[in-house]
CSV table of C-alpha atoms and ligand atoms in Angstrom, one decimal:
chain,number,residue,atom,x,y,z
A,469,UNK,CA,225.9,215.7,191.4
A,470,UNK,CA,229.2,217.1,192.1
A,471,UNK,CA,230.4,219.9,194.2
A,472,UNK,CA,234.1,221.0,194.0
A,473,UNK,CA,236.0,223.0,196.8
A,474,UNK,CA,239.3,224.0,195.1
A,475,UNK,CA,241.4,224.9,198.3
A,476,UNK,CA,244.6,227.0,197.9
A,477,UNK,CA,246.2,224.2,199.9
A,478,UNK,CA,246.8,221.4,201.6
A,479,UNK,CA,246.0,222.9,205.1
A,480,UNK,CA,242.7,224.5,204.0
A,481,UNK,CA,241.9,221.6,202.4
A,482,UNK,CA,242.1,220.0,205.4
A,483,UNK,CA,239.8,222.3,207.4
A,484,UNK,CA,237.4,222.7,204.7
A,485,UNK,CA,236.8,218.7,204.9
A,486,UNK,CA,237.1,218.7,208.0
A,487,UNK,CA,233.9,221.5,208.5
A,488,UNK,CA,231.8,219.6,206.6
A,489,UNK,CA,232.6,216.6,208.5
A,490,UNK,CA,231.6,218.6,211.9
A,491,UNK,CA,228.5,219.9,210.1
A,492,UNK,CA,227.4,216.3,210.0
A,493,UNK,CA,227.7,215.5,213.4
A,494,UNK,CA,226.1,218.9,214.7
A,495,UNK,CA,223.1,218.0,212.3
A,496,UNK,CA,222.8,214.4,213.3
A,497,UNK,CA,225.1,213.5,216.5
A,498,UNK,CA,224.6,209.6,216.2
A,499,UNK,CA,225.5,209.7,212.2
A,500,UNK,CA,227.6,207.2,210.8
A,501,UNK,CA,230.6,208.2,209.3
A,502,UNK,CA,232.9,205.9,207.0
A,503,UNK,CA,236.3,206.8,207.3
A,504,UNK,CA,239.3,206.4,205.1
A,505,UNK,CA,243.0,205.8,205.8
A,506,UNK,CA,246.0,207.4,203.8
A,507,UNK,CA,248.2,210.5,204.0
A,508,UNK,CA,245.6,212.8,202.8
A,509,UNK,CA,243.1,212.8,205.4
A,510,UNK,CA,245.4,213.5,208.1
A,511,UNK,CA,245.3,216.8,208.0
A,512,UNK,CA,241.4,216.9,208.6
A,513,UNK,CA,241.9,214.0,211.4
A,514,UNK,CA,244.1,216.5,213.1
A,515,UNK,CA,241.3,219.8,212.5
A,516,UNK,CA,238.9,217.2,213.8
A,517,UNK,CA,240.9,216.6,217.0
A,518,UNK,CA,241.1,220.5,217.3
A,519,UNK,CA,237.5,221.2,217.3
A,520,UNK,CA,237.1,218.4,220.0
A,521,UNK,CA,239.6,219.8,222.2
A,522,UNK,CA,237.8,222.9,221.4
A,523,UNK,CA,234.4,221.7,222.9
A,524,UNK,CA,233.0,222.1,219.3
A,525,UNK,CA,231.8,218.4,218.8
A,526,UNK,CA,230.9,215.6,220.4
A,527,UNK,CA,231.8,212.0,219.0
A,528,UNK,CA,230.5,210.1,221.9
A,529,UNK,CA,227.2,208.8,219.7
A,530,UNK,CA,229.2,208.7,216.6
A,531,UNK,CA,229.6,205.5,214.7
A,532,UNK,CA,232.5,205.0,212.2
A,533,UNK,CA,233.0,202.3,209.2
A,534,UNK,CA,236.2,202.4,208.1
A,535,UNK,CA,237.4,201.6,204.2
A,536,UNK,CA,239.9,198.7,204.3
A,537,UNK,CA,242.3,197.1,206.6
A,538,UNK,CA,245.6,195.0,205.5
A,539,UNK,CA,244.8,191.4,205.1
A,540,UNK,CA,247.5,189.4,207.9
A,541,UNK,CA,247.9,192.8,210.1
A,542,UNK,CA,247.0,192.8,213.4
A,543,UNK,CA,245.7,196.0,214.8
A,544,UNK,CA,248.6,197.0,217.1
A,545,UNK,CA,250.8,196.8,213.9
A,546,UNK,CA,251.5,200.3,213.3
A,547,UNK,CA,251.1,199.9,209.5
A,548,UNK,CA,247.8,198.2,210.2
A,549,UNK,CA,244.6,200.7,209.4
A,550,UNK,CA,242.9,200.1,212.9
A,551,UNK,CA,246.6,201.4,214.3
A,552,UNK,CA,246.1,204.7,211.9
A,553,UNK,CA,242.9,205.3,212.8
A,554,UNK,CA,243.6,205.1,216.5
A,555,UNK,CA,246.9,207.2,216.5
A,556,UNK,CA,245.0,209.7,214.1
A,557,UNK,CA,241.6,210.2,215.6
A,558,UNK,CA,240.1,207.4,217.9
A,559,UNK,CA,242.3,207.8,221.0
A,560,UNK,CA,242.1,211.6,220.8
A,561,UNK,CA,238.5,212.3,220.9
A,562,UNK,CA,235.6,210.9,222.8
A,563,UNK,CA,234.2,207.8,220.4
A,564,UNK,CA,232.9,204.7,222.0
A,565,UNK,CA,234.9,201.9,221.1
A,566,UNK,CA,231.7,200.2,220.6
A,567,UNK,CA,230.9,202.3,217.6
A,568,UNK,CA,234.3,201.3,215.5
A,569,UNK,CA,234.2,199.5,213.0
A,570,UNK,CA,236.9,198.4,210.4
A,571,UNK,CA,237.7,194.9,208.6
A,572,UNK,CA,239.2,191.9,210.5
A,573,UNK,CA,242.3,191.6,209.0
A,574,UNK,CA,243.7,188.4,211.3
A,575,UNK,CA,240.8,186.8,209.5
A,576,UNK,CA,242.0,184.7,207.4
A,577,UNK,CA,239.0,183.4,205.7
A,578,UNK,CA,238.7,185.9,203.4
A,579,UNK,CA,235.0,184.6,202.7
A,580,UNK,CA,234.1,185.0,206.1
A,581,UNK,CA,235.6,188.4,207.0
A,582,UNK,CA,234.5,189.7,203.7
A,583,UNK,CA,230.3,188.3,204.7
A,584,UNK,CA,231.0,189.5,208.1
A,585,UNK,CA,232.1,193.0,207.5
A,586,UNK,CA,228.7,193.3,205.5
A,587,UNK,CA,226.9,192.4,207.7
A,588,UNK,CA,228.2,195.4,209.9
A,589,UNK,CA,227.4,197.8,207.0
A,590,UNK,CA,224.4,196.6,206.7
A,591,UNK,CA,223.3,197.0,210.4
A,592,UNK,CA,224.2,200.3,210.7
A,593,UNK,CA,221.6,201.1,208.6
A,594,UNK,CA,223.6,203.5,205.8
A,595,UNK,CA,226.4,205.6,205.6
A,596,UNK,CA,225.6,209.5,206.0
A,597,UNK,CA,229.0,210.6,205.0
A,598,UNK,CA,231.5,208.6,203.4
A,599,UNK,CA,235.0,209.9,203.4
A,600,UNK,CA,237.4,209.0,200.9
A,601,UNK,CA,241.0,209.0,198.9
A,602,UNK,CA,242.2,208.6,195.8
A,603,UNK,CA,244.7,206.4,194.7
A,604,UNK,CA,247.3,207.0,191.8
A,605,UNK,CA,245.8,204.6,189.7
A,606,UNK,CA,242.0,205.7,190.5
A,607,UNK,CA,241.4,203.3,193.2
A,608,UNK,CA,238.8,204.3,195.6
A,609,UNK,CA,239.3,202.2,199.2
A,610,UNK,CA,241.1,199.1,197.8
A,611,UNK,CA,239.2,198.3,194.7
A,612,UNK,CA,242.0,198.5,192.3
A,613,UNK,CA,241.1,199.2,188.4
A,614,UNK,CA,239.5,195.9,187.3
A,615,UNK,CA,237.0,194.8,184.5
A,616,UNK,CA,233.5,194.8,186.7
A,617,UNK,CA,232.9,197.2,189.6
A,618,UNK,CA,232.4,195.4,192.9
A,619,UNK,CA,229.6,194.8,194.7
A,620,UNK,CA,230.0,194.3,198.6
A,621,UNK,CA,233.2,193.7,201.1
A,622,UNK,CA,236.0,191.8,198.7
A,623,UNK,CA,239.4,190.7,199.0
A,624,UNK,CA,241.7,192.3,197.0
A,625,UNK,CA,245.2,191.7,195.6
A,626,UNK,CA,246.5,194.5,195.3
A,627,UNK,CA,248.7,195.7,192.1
A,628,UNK,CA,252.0,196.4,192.1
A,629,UNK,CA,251.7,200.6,191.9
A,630,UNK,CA,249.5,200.4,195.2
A,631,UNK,CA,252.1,198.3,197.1
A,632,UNK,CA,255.0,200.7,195.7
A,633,UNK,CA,253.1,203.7,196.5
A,634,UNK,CA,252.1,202.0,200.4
A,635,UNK,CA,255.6,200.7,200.2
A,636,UNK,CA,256.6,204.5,201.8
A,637,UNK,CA,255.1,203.5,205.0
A,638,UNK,CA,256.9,200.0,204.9
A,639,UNK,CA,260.4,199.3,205.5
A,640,UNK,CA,260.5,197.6,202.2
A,641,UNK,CA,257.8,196.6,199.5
A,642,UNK,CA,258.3,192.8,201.0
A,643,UNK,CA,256.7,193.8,204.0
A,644,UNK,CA,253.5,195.3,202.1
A,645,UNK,CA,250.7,192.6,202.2
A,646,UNK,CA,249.9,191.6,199.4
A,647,UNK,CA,246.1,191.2,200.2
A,648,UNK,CA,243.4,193.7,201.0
A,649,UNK,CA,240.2,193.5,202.7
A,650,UNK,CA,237.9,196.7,201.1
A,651,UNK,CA,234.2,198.0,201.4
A,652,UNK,CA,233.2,197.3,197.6
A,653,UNK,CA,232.1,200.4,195.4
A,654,UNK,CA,228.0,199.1,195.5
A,655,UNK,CA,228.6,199.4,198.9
A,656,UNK,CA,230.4,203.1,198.8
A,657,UNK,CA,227.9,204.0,196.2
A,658,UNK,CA,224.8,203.7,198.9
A,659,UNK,CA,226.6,206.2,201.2
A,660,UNK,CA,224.3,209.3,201.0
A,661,UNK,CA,227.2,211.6,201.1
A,662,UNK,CA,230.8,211.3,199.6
A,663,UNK,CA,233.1,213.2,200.5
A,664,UNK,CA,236.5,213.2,198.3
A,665,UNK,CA,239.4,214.5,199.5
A,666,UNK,CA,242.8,214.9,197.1
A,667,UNK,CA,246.3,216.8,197.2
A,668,UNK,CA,249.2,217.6,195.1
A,669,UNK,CA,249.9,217.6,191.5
A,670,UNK,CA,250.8,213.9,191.0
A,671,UNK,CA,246.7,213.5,192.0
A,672,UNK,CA,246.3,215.9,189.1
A,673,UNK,CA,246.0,213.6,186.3
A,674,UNK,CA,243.9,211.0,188.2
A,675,UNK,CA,241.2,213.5,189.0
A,676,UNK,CA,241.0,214.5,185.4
A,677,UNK,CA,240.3,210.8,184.5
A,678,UNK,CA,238.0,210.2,187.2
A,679,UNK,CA,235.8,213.3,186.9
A,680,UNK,CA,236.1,214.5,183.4
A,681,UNK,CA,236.4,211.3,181.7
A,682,UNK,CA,234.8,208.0,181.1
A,683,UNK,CA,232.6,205.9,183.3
A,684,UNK,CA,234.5,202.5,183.7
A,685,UNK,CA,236.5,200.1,186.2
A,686,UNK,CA,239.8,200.3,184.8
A,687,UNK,CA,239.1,204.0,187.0
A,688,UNK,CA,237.2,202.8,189.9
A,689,UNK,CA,236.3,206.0,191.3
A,690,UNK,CA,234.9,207.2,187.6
A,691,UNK,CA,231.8,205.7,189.1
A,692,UNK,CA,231.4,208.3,191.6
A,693,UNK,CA,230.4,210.8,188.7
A,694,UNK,CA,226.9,208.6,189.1
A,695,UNK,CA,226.6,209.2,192.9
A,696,UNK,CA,224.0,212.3,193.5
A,697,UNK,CA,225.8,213.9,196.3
A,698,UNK,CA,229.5,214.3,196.1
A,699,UNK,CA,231.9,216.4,197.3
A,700,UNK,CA,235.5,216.9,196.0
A,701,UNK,CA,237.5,218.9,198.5
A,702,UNK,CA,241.2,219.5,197.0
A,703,UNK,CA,244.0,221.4,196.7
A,704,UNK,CA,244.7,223.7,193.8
A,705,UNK,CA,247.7,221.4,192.2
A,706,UNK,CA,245.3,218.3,192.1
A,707,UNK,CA,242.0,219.6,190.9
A,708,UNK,CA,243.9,221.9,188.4
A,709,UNK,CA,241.8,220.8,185.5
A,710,UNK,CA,238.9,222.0,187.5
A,711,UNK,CA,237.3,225.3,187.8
B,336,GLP,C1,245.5,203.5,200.1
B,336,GLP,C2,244.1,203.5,200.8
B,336,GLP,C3,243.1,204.4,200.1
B,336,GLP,C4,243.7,205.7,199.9
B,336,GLP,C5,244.9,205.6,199.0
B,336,GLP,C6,245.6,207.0,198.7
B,336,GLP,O1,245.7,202.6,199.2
B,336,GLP,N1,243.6,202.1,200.8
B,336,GLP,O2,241.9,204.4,200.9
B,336,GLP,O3,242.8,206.6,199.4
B,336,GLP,O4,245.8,204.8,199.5
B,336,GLP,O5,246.4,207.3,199.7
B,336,GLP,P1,247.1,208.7,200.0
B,336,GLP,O6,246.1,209.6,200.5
B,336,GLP,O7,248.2,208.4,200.9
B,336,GLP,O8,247.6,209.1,198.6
């Protein structure tokens, strides 16, 4: 089932996510929450950091999964996702270090990282909200349009449109890795909640795929339309083929 917030913009897109994401801590203050990376979420990362400054949560039994991470970054490399997610939320609110978790990405045994990082999904006994972005191209995490959906953590090259669209945070597309380490969809897919979040009209005619048209991996997050809890929180310029 799908629920749609169509938000008048970017800002209260941002606190709209961001109260459902303090809901779920008020309701269960140990949940685990599986975070995503990307411009879009900021804006709720920052709400988030408001509400703790604000007494209004507590994040010290929270546990977090995070997406992806670069393959080859370490994570004091400001492009690197553990460097986001530390700059964004981490270091502003009161999580136990102990309860982060993201992708080793100076692994380079892709095998290995990939097994390991399961093994720390697996262990924290299910998602209960899993945040995420959209890509231009419909990719959900890092699983990039392909002909099979994938099952657990994988190792992703990633195409050429997701390196030019990252490239914005590089100082050139060279410096992009070319590799990805990624949660795969099976694995998104068992998270009890999703919670989608999307902005701006070149998000417009990705949504439109995703939601209102076929099931299939050449759209990765098409498959959410099969997930019985998720919620699309967006502005009015991306989910203008919405209601
Ligand atoms: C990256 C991330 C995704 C994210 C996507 C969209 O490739 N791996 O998790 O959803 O970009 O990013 P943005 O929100 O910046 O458009």
């Amino acid at each position: 089932m799908i629920r749609i917030y169509k938000e008048d913009n970017y800002e209260q897109m941002s606190q709209r996510a961001a109260d459902l994401i303090l809901a779920q801590i008020l309701l269960k203050p140990d949940c685990v929450l599986g975070l995503a990376t990307g411009s879009t979420p900021i804006g709720l990362y920052e709400k988030l950091v408001e509400y703790y400054n604000n007494n209004r949560v507590d994040f010290s039994q929270v546990r977090t999964v995070n997406l992806d991470e670069y393959k080859g970054l370490d994570p004091n490399h400001p492009q690197s996702y553990h460097y986001f997610m530390n700059q964004n939320l981490f270091s502003k609110v009161n999580i136990d270090e102990n309860n982060i978790n993201l992708p080793n990405g100076m692994e380079e045994d892709s095998m290995k990282a990939c097994a390991e990082y399961d093994v720390v999904i697996e262990n924290l006994g299910g998602i209960d909200i899993q945040l995420l972005g959209i890509g231009h191209n419909g990719h959900i995490a890092f699983n990039e349009p392909a002909e099979y959906f994938t099952k657990g953590t994988n190792c992703v090259a990633l195409t050429k449109s997701t390196i030019e669209a990252n490239s914005r945070f590089f100082a050139s597309p060279d410096e992009v890795p070319k590799y990805a380490y990624t949660m795969g969809i099976a694995s998104i897919m068992k998270a009890k909640r999703i919670l989608l979040v999307v902005n701006s009209k070149e998000k417009a005619d990705i949504m439109k795929e995703a939601f209102l048209g076929n099931i299939t991996p050449k759209v990765p997050a098409s498959i959410l339309q099969t997930h019985p809890d998720v919620i699309i929180v967006g502005d009015s310029e991306a989910l203008r083929d919405f209601e």
